Amino acid sequence: MENKTILNQLKLAYCPICNYDFAVLKKDPIIQSIIESSSLYIIAQRPEIRFDNINFNYDKLEMEFEIRQFDNPISLQCKLPLFQNNIATNKNKEVLIYLGSNSEITDSKTLPKSNIHCIKLYEDKYIDDNFLIWFSPDKFLYNFWTRQINAVIEGDINKFTEYRVHYVGQSTKQSVWKRLTGHEKLQDILSLEYPFTFGSLPTHEVIILLFTFEDNIQIKSFGEDSSGQEMMDFFMGKTMPHKETIYLDAEKALINAMNPKYNDKLFQNYPKSSDGLYNYNYKSILYTFVDPITLVYKEGCVKGSRLFPGGDTIVITDNENIELVKQNQ
């Protein structure tokens, strides 16, 4: 076996999306192009989260609100300046705020407002051509930690990014949004899983996590008998496995590690496989997550981190040993 290692850093291709939002967003060509890079997904569940006490500070031209979650004693205190890159840039034009809720709103214009699940911003008029940006609580947090927006958040966002894993899948042969349309296991989860919170609908609690690779890093030791061509091929990436192969291996590694309830095939012989990384003879294969999310399963959890190289790491050594190495160890 060669003395070489591959580190695979998984990141979210888009914000965590509840099933209800996905049913709408999957038809948007812009969203389709954004998630096109994703070929690995997790179907999970978490208690519904919401915006509460939404207000507007006219002096600072910023929205102020809390993010809360059922059965979670912690809240996040948030401030969002409306005039910034990626939102609104022309202060001569009015920014209009639309608030949407999973419950009926009798008055959407009077502030403060609570139990809100969607915020849409428009410029001057509530028409599609003037649409600026939208936020669910999940998307607001995602846009914040990926630095796509400037905002102030007081509180621990990790308390709002915990997801109970139900299913892990891959979509290397077709677009992930097509794969998830009419997905049999997704329908089973929506039909059979009880909501975490009384009164919530599963479609608002079931979350789709779409993953792509932040990076795939190969490390190899060369000896005195290594040729210059061998070294050059390695550094030019010619020996790197195809992305599809790494996705197929990643699916097996995650399923083997977490044993999701709705996966029929648990790949108990992993890392042995005909279409994964087994035949590449790596000394070590590592999988880690670079977003601040926690994937909860029956026997434990896998935590991600924005710190390099990532969070908890699934480590496969010598093509036979598998362990979860916690970040703080």
Short mmCIF file of C-alpha atoms in Angstrom, two decimals:
data_model
loop_
_atom_site.label_atom_id
_atom_site.label_comp_id
_atom_site.label_asym_id
_atom_site.label_seq_id
_atom_site.Cartn_x
_atom_site.Cartn_y
_atom_site.Cartn_z
CA MET A 1 0.00 0.00 0.00
CA GLU A 2 1.36 3.42 -0.99
CA ASN A 3 2.05 6.01 1.68
CA LYS A 4 -0.55 8.48 0.45
CA THR A 5 -3.55 10.21 2.00
CA ILE A 6 -6.60 11.99 0.62
CA LEU A 7 -8.50 14.60 2.66
CA ASN A 8 -12.03 15.30 1.40
CA GLN A 9 -13.68 18.45 2.78
CA LEU A 10 -17.45 18.47 2.36
CA LYS A 11 -19.34 21.76 2.32
CA LEU A 12 -22.95 22.76 1.78
CA ALA A 13 -23.67 23.68 -1.84
CA TYR A 14 -26.64 25.76 -0.66
CA CYS A 15 -28.32 26.58 2.62
CA PRO A 16 -30.19 23.85 4.52
CA ILE A 17 -33.63 23.72 2.88
CA CYS A 18 -36.84 22.42 4.41
CA ASN A 19 -38.88 20.16 2.15
CA TYR A 20 -41.57 22.82 1.70
CA ASP A 21 -39.06 25.39 0.41
CA PHE A 22 -37.31 22.82 -1.76
CA ALA A 23 -40.58 22.01 -3.53
CA VAL A 24 -40.71 25.66 -4.64
CA LEU A 25 -37.01 26.42 -5.15
CA LYS A 26 -36.19 23.34 -7.24
CA LYS A 27 -38.12 24.92 -10.14
CA ASP A 28 -35.95 28.06 -10.14
CA PRO A 29 -33.23 27.91 -12.86
CA ILE A 30 -30.90 30.05 -10.73
CA ILE A 31 -31.20 27.67 -7.78
CA GLN A 32 -30.76 24.70 -10.10
CA SER A 33 -27.47 26.15 -11.37
CA ILE A 34 -26.25 26.82 -7.81
CA ILE A 35 -26.87 23.28 -6.59
CA GLU A 36 -25.67 21.68 -9.84
CA SER A 37 -22.29 20.97 -8.23
CA SER A 38 -23.89 18.84 -5.51
CA SER A 39 -23.87 15.06 -5.90
CA LEU A 40 -24.23 14.06 -2.24
CA TYR A 41 -27.21 14.80 -0.02
CA ILE A 42 -28.58 14.09 3.43
CA ILE A 43 -32.26 14.08 4.36
CA ALA A 44 -32.55 15.08 8.01
CA GLN A 45 -34.96 16.61 10.51
CA ARG A 46 -34.88 19.34 13.13
CA PRO A 47 -37.47 21.32 15.11
CA GLU A 48 -38.86 24.24 13.11
CA ILE A 49 -37.01 27.55 13.50
CA ARG A 50 -38.46 31.01 13.01
CA PHE A 51 -37.90 34.76 13.08
CA ASP A 52 -39.41 36.52 16.11
CA ASN A 53 -39.78 40.17 17.17
CA ILE A 54 -38.94 41.51 13.72
CA ASN A 55 -38.52 45.27 13.78
CA PHE A 56 -36.86 47.98 11.72
CA ASN A 57 -34.34 50.54 12.92
CA TYR A 58 -34.93 53.59 10.72
CA ASP A 59 -31.87 55.43 12.03
CA LYS A 60 -29.48 52.62 11.09
CA LEU A 61 -31.55 51.27 8.17
CA GLU A 62 -31.34 47.75 9.50
CA MET A 63 -33.68 44.94 10.45
CA GLU A 64 -33.58 43.66 14.01
CA PHE A 65 -34.98 40.27 14.99
CA GLU A 66 -34.52 37.09 16.99
CA ILE A 67 -34.16 33.55 15.72
CA ARG A 68 -35.92 30.99 17.89
CA GLN A 69 -36.64 27.29 17.80
CA PHE A 70 -39.24 25.12 19.50
CA ASP A 71 -37.89 23.43 22.64
CA ASN A 72 -34.66 25.45 22.42
CA PRO A 73 -34.15 27.83 25.39
CA ILE A 74 -31.52 29.81 23.47
CA SER A 75 -32.31 32.62 21.03
CA LEU A 76 -30.14 34.54 18.58
CA GLN A 77 -30.25 38.34 18.59
CA CYS A 78 -29.70 39.55 15.03
CA LYS A 79 -29.18 42.80 13.14
CA LEU A 80 -29.15 42.99 9.35
CA PRO A 81 -28.14 46.24 7.55
CA LEU A 82 -30.20 46.41 4.37
CA PHE A 83 -27.77 48.49 2.34
CA GLN A 84 -24.76 46.32 1.58
CA ASN A 85 -23.34 44.20 -1.19
CA ASN A 86 -25.62 41.28 -2.15
CA ILE A 87 -28.73 43.02 -0.77
CA ALA A 88 -29.50 46.66 -1.67
CA THR A 89 -26.93 49.20 -2.86
CA ASN A 90 -29.01 52.21 -3.96
CA LYS A 91 -30.08 54.28 -0.95
CA ASN A 92 -32.25 56.44 -3.18
CA LYS A 93 -34.64 53.54 -3.62
CA GLU A 94 -36.92 52.15 -0.93
CA VAL A 95 -36.43 48.61 0.29
CA LEU A 96 -39.74 46.82 0.80
CA ILE A 97 -40.06 43.93 3.24
CA TYR A 98 -42.38 40.97 2.74
CA LEU A 99 -42.94 38.60 5.67
CA GLY A 100 -44.21 35.06 5.22
CA SER A 101 -45.28 32.51 7.81
CA ASN A 102 -46.23 28.86 7.94
CA SER A 103 -49.19 30.11 9.96
CA GLU A 104 -51.78 32.61 8.78
CA ILE A 105 -50.77 36.28 9.16
CA THR A 106 -53.67 38.69 9.59
CA ASP A 107 -51.47 41.81 9.33
CA SER A 108 -48.11 41.51 7.57
CA LYS A 109 -47.24 45.22 7.67
CA THR A 110 -47.38 46.11 11.37
CA LEU A 111 -44.13 45.60 13.31
CA PRO A 112 -42.86 44.00 15.47
CA LYS A 113 -43.87 40.66 14.02
CA SER A 114 -43.19 37.10 15.23
CA ASN A 115 -43.57 33.52 14.02
CA ILE A 116 -42.14 34.43 10.61
CA HIS A 117 -40.45 31.81 8.43
CA CYS A 118 -39.57 33.80 5.31
CA ILE A 119 -38.33 37.33 4.65
CA LYS A 120 -38.26 38.71 1.10
CA LEU A 121 -36.78 42.07 0.17
CA TYR A 122 -37.77 44.11 -2.89
CA GLU A 123 -36.65 47.44 -4.35
CA ASP A 124 -39.45 50.05 -4.74
CA LYS A 125 -42.15 47.56 -5.85
CA TYR A 126 -43.30 44.07 -4.91
CA ILE A 127 -42.64 42.65 -8.37
CA ASP A 128 -40.36 39.82 -9.49
CA ASP A 129 -38.06 42.14 -11.46
CA ASN A 130 -37.37 44.13 -8.28
CA PHE A 131 -36.69 41.14 -6.05
CA LEU A 132 -33.46 41.50 -4.04
CA ILE A 133 -33.00 38.53 -1.72
CA TRP A 134 -34.89 36.12 0.51
CA PHE A 135 -34.12 34.60 3.88
CA SER A 136 -35.39 31.66 5.82
CA PRO A 137 -33.76 31.41 9.27
CA ASP A 138 -31.53 28.65 7.85
CA LYS A 139 -30.54 30.73 4.83
CA PHE A 140 -29.81 33.81 6.94
CA LEU A 141 -27.44 31.81 9.15
CA TYR A 142 -25.84 30.13 6.12
CA ASN A 143 -25.33 33.45 4.32
CA PHE A 144 -23.80 34.81 7.53
CA TRP A 145 -21.25 32.06 8.21
CA THR A 146 -20.26 31.90 4.52
CA ARG A 147 -19.74 35.69 4.62
CA GLN A 148 -22.17 36.41 1.80
CA ILE A 149 -23.83 39.06 3.97
CA ASN A 150 -22.79 41.37 6.78
CA ALA A 151 -24.84 40.92 9.94
CA VAL A 152 -24.52 40.91 13.70
CA ILE A 153 -25.55 37.76 15.56
CA GLU A 154 -25.37 37.41 19.33
CA GLY A 155 -25.62 33.83 20.52
CA ASP A 156 -24.38 30.37 19.57
CA ILE A 157 -25.55 29.51 16.04
CA ASN A 158 -24.41 25.91 16.53
CA LYS A 159 -27.48 25.38 18.72
CA PHE A 160 -29.63 25.96 15.62
CA THR A 161 -27.73 23.79 13.14
CA GLU A 162 -28.26 20.31 14.58
CA TYR A 163 -29.90 17.81 12.23
CA ARG A 164 -31.04 14.25 12.90
CA VAL A 165 -29.94 12.16 9.91
CA HIS A 166 -32.59 9.97 8.25
CA TYR A 167 -31.02 9.18 4.87
CA VAL A 168 -27.77 9.64 2.92
CA GLY A 169 -27.75 9.50 -0.87
CA GLN A 170 -25.76 10.40 -3.96
CA SER A 171 -26.74 11.74 -7.35
CA THR A 172 -23.81 11.26 -9.71
CA LYS A 173 -25.87 10.29 -12.75
CA GLN A 174 -28.42 13.14 -12.72
CA SER A 175 -28.95 16.58 -11.21
CA VAL A 176 -29.65 16.38 -7.50
CA TRP A 177 -32.86 18.42 -7.81
CA LYS A 178 -34.16 15.85 -10.32
CA ARG A 179 -33.04 13.00 -8.08
CA LEU A 180 -34.99 14.39 -5.14
CA THR A 181 -38.16 15.03 -7.12
CA GLY A 182 -40.53 12.24 -6.14
CA HIS A 183 -37.79 10.63 -4.02
CA GLU A 184 -39.25 7.45 -2.48
CA LYS A 185 -37.35 7.69 0.80
CA LEU A 186 -38.13 11.39 1.16
CA GLN A 187 -41.82 10.59 0.81
CA ASP A 188 -41.47 7.80 3.38
CA ILE A 189 -39.83 10.19 5.85
CA LEU A 190 -42.54 12.81 5.34
CA SER A 191 -45.23 10.16 5.83
CA LEU A 192 -43.78 8.14 8.71
CA GLU A 193 -41.75 10.51 10.88
CA TYR A 194 -43.57 12.35 13.64
CA PRO A 195 -42.84 16.08 13.95
CA PHE A 196 -40.54 17.02 16.80
CA THR A 197 -42.96 19.75 17.83
CA PHE A 198 -46.73 19.43 18.26
CA GLY A 199 -48.50 21.45 15.59
CA SER A 200 -45.60 21.46 13.12
CA LEU A 201 -45.87 19.75 9.76
CA PRO A 202 -43.10 17.32 8.73
CA THR A 203 -42.62 19.27 5.48
CA HIS A 204 -41.36 22.22 7.57
CA GLU A 205 -39.09 20.09 9.78
CA VAL A 206 -37.57 17.74 7.21
CA ILE A 207 -34.37 19.31 5.91
CA ILE A 208 -32.39 18.62 2.74
CA LEU A 209 -28.64 19.16 3.03
CA LEU A 210 -26.87 19.34 -0.34
CA PHE A 211 -23.11 18.82 -0.33
CA THR A 212 -20.24 19.46 -2.68
CA PHE A 213 -16.49 19.39 -2.06
CA GLU A 214 -14.64 22.37 -0.67
CA ASP A 215 -11.43 20.60 -1.63
CA ASN A 216 -9.87 17.19 -2.19
CA ILE A 217 -6.27 17.22 -1.01
CA GLN A 218 -3.80 14.44 -1.78
CA ILE A 219 -0.63 13.99 0.26
CA LYS A 220 2.09 11.53 -0.70
CA SER A 221 5.62 10.64 0.35
CA PHE A 222 8.18 10.01 -2.38
CA GLY A 223 11.27 7.84 -1.99
CA GLU A 224 14.64 7.78 -3.69
CA ASP A 225 13.32 5.40 -6.33
CA SER A 226 10.44 7.71 -7.29
CA SER A 227 10.73 9.05 -10.83
CA GLY A 228 10.42 12.67 -11.82
CA GLN A 229 7.46 11.79 -14.03
CA GLU A 230 5.70 10.12 -11.10
CA MET A 231 6.18 13.21 -8.97
CA MET A 232 5.05 15.54 -11.77
CA ASP A 233 1.90 13.49 -12.45
CA PHE A 234 1.02 13.64 -8.75
CA PHE A 235 1.51 17.39 -8.39
CA MET A 236 -0.38 18.06 -11.64
CA GLY A 237 -3.35 16.13 -10.22
CA LYS A 238 -3.22 13.38 -12.84
CA THR A 239 -3.46 10.69 -10.16
CA MET A 240 -6.47 12.29 -8.44
CA PRO A 241 -9.58 10.07 -8.54
CA HIS A 242 -12.54 11.35 -10.52
CA LYS A 243 -15.00 13.41 -8.45
CA GLU A 244 -17.76 10.88 -9.12
CA THR A 245 -15.61 8.16 -7.56
CA ILE A 246 -15.02 10.26 -4.43
CA TYR A 247 -18.75 11.04 -4.13
CA LEU A 248 -19.61 7.34 -4.36
CA ASP A 249 -17.03 6.55 -1.70
CA ALA A 250 -18.23 9.42 0.52
CA GLU A 251 -21.80 8.12 0.41
CA LYS A 252 -20.64 4.70 1.58
CA ALA A 253 -18.42 6.16 4.31
CA LEU A 254 -21.23 8.31 5.75
CA ILE A 255 -23.79 5.52 5.62
CA ASN A 256 -21.38 3.06 7.24
CA ALA A 257 -20.56 5.58 9.98
CA MET A 258 -24.10 6.76 10.77
CA ASN A 259 -26.39 3.82 9.81
CA PRO A 260 -29.31 6.08 8.79
CA LYS A 261 -32.76 4.69 9.50
CA TYR A 262 -34.05 4.90 5.92
CA ASN A 263 -31.00 3.58 4.06
CA ASP A 264 -31.67 -0.03 3.07
CA LYS A 265 -28.07 -0.74 2.08
CA LEU A 266 -25.65 0.05 4.92
CA PHE A 267 -22.37 -0.91 3.18
CA GLN A 268 -21.18 -3.04 6.07
CA ASN A 269 -18.17 -4.21 4.02
CA TYR A 270 -16.95 -0.65 3.45
CA PRO A 271 -14.27 0.45 2.61
CA LYS A 272 -14.34 -2.48 0.20
CA SER A 273 -16.13 -1.46 -3.00
CA SER A 274 -15.75 -1.65 -6.76
CA ASP A 275 -16.68 1.96 -7.50
CA GLY A 276 -15.15 3.87 -4.56
CA LEU A 277 -11.60 4.60 -3.41
CA TYR A 278 -10.72 1.07 -2.28
CA ASN A 279 -8.64 0.24 -5.36
CA TYR A 280 -6.61 3.46 -5.07
CA ASN A 281 -4.79 1.94 -2.08
CA TYR A 282 -4.70 5.04 0.12
CA LYS A 283 -2.98 4.70 3.46
CA SER A 284 -5.64 7.08 4.85
CA ILE A 285 -8.94 8.45 3.54
CA LEU A 286 -10.48 11.33 5.49
CA TYR A 287 -13.92 12.95 5.30
CA THR A 288 -14.76 16.12 7.21
CA PHE A 289 -17.37 18.92 7.10
CA VAL A 290 -16.41 22.59 6.85
CA ASP A 291 -19.78 24.13 7.83
CA PRO A 292 -20.82 24.63 11.49
CA ILE A 293 -23.44 21.89 11.40
CA THR A 294 -23.98 18.83 13.59
CA LEU A 295 -25.23 15.59 12.08
CA VAL A 296 -26.94 13.55 14.79
CA TYR A 297 -27.47 9.81 14.51
CA LYS A 298 -28.38 7.01 16.91
CA GLU A 299 -24.86 6.31 18.20
CA GLY A 300 -23.50 9.87 18.29
CA CYS A 301 -22.89 12.90 16.11
CA VAL A 302 -20.50 14.39 13.57
CA LYS A 303 -19.72 18.07 14.02
CA GLY A 304 -18.45 20.35 11.27
CA SER A 305 -16.28 23.43 11.70
CA ARG A 306 -15.17 26.49 9.75
CA LEU A 307 -11.67 26.02 11.13
CA PHE A 308 -9.16 24.30 8.84
CA PRO A 309 -9.17 21.47 7.97
CA GLY A 310 -12.75 20.98 9.22
CA GLY A 311 -14.60 19.40 12.12
CA ASP A 312 -14.92 15.80 13.27
CA THR A 313 -13.30 13.49 10.74
CA ILE A 314 -14.24 10.03 9.48
CA VAL A 315 -10.87 8.31 9.02
CA ILE A 316 -10.29 5.12 7.03
CA THR A 317 -6.81 3.62 7.43
CA ASP A 318 -5.12 0.76 5.57
CA ASN A 319 -8.31 0.14 3.60
CA GLU A 320 -9.97 -1.59 6.55
CA ASN A 321 -10.13 0.42 9.80
CA ILE A 322 -12.80 3.12 10.23
CA GLU A 323 -13.09 5.55 13.13
CA LEU A 324 -14.57 8.95 13.92
CA VAL A 325 -11.91 11.32 15.21
CA LYS A 326 -13.47 14.16 17.21
CA GLN A 327 -12.19 17.65 16.55
CA ASN A 328 -11.25 18.38 20.18
CA GLN A 329 -9.17 15.22 20.59
#
